[in-house]
Amino acid sequence: MPLAELTGVLERVAAARGGVLGVLPGLLVEPDDSWTPLQELTREPYTLLSALIEQTAGRYDAPRHVGAALLWKTLGYWLTFPMAVGWALDGRAPVMRFEDTYFKQSEAGVTVAATAVTVVDSPQAIAEALRQSQEPLVKAISGQARVGARTLWGSTAEAFAHPMTAVLQGDYMGLLRAVGRPVDGLLEQTADGYRRRTCCLWVTLPEAEPCSTCCVLRESCAA
């Protein structure tokens, strides 16, 4: 998969969204002072991460753990988005290593990019990328805000499924099964798509309606 082909798809998605996209279409960046290394979010005593959690909670007038879950729903989505689109495009996925990835706040919530990108062609390599680049963040957020890691990984699972339905059609359930833990088993197939087996906690906000894929729309919902 030439990155130029993926960039073209992401540019079209950005144009359809009025230019608001949470990942640079070209994926690559030469960071200036407006960009922050993603690793800073896992640096003790977690000052930056805590500030972002509090900011998100304040935006929605939500408890801290809900703010943390919604922060990850946004950040995890954009970190996963190019992998999902790339896989749907031709069975290969661009991987941004943890130490190479940067972020900044934006109209999309956050925007991410990296100083280097590697293209992988197996679900096992995607699984390793999740362990290397997302697991440290999930652990930090879960520890700082007492929100379950399974809840957070549910948002990553959906971050594979949503682009593979809304952007390019792809077998997201097959991919999640092949990737395995920690994302396998967190979505279930429905007649019209998929439903989460965990809740992103959006529905706990005052007067919020459940997402169309929310597990509260069925009889049980796991944390």
Short mmCIF file of N, CA and C in Angstrom, two decimals, residues 69 151-152 155 196-204 214-216 221-223:
data_model
loop_
_atom_site.label_atom_id
_atom_site.label_comp_id
_atom_site.label_asym_id
_atom_site.label_seq_id
_atom_site.Cartn_x
_atom_site.Cartn_y
_atom_site.Cartn_z
N ALA A 69 -12.97 8.31 29.81
CA ALA A 69 -13.47 7.41 28.77
C ALA A 69 -13.72 8.14 27.46
N THR A 151 -13.53 -1.25 29.04
CA THR A 151 -14.32 -0.15 28.48
C THR A 151 -13.53 0.62 27.44
N LEU A 152 -12.27 0.91 27.77
CA LEU A 152 -11.43 1.68 26.86
C LEU A 152 -11.09 0.89 25.61
N SER A 155 -13.65 0.96 22.92
CA SER A 155 -13.62 2.10 22.00
C SER A 155 -12.60 1.88 20.88
N ARG A 196 -21.58 -2.65 20.39
CA ARG A 196 -20.53 -2.82 21.39
C ARG A 196 -21.00 -3.74 22.51
N ARG A 197 -20.05 -4.39 23.16
CA ARG A 197 -20.34 -5.15 24.36
C ARG A 197 -19.89 -4.40 25.61
N THR A 198 -19.35 -3.21 25.41
CA THR A 198 -19.01 -2.31 26.52
C THR A 198 -19.59 -0.94 26.18
N CYS A 199 -19.69 -0.08 27.18
CA CYS A 199 -20.24 1.26 26.98
C CYS A 199 -19.13 2.30 27.02
N CYS A 200 -19.15 3.25 26.09
CA CYS A 200 -18.16 4.32 26.08
C CYS A 200 -18.45 5.36 27.15
N LEU A 201 -19.60 5.25 27.81
CA LEU A 201 -20.07 6.11 28.90
C LEU A 201 -20.69 7.42 28.44
N TRP A 202 -20.80 7.62 27.14
CA TRP A 202 -21.49 8.81 26.63
C TRP A 202 -22.92 8.88 27.17
N VAL A 203 -23.57 7.73 27.24
CA VAL A 203 -24.97 7.68 27.64
C VAL A 203 -25.18 8.15 29.08
N THR A 204 -24.12 8.22 29.88
CA THR A 204 -24.25 8.68 31.27
C THR A 204 -24.33 10.19 31.38
N CYS A 214 -24.54 1.29 21.04
CA CYS A 214 -24.32 1.13 22.48
C CYS A 214 -24.89 -0.18 22.99
N CYS A 215 -24.17 -0.79 23.93
CA CYS A 215 -24.62 -2.05 24.51
C CYS A 215 -25.87 -1.89 25.37
N VAL A 216 -26.20 -0.68 25.79
CA VAL A 216 -27.40 -0.51 26.61
C VAL A 216 -28.67 -0.77 25.80
N CYS A 221 -24.88 -5.16 29.62
CA CYS A 221 -23.79 -4.30 29.17
C CYS A 221 -22.62 -4.51 30.12
N ALA A 222 -21.50 -4.98 29.61
CA ALA A 222 -20.34 -5.28 30.46
C ALA A 222 -19.47 -4.06 30.64
N ALA A 223 -18.87 -3.93 31.81
CA ALA A 223 -17.94 -2.82 32.06
C ALA A 223 -16.56 -3.17 31.53
#
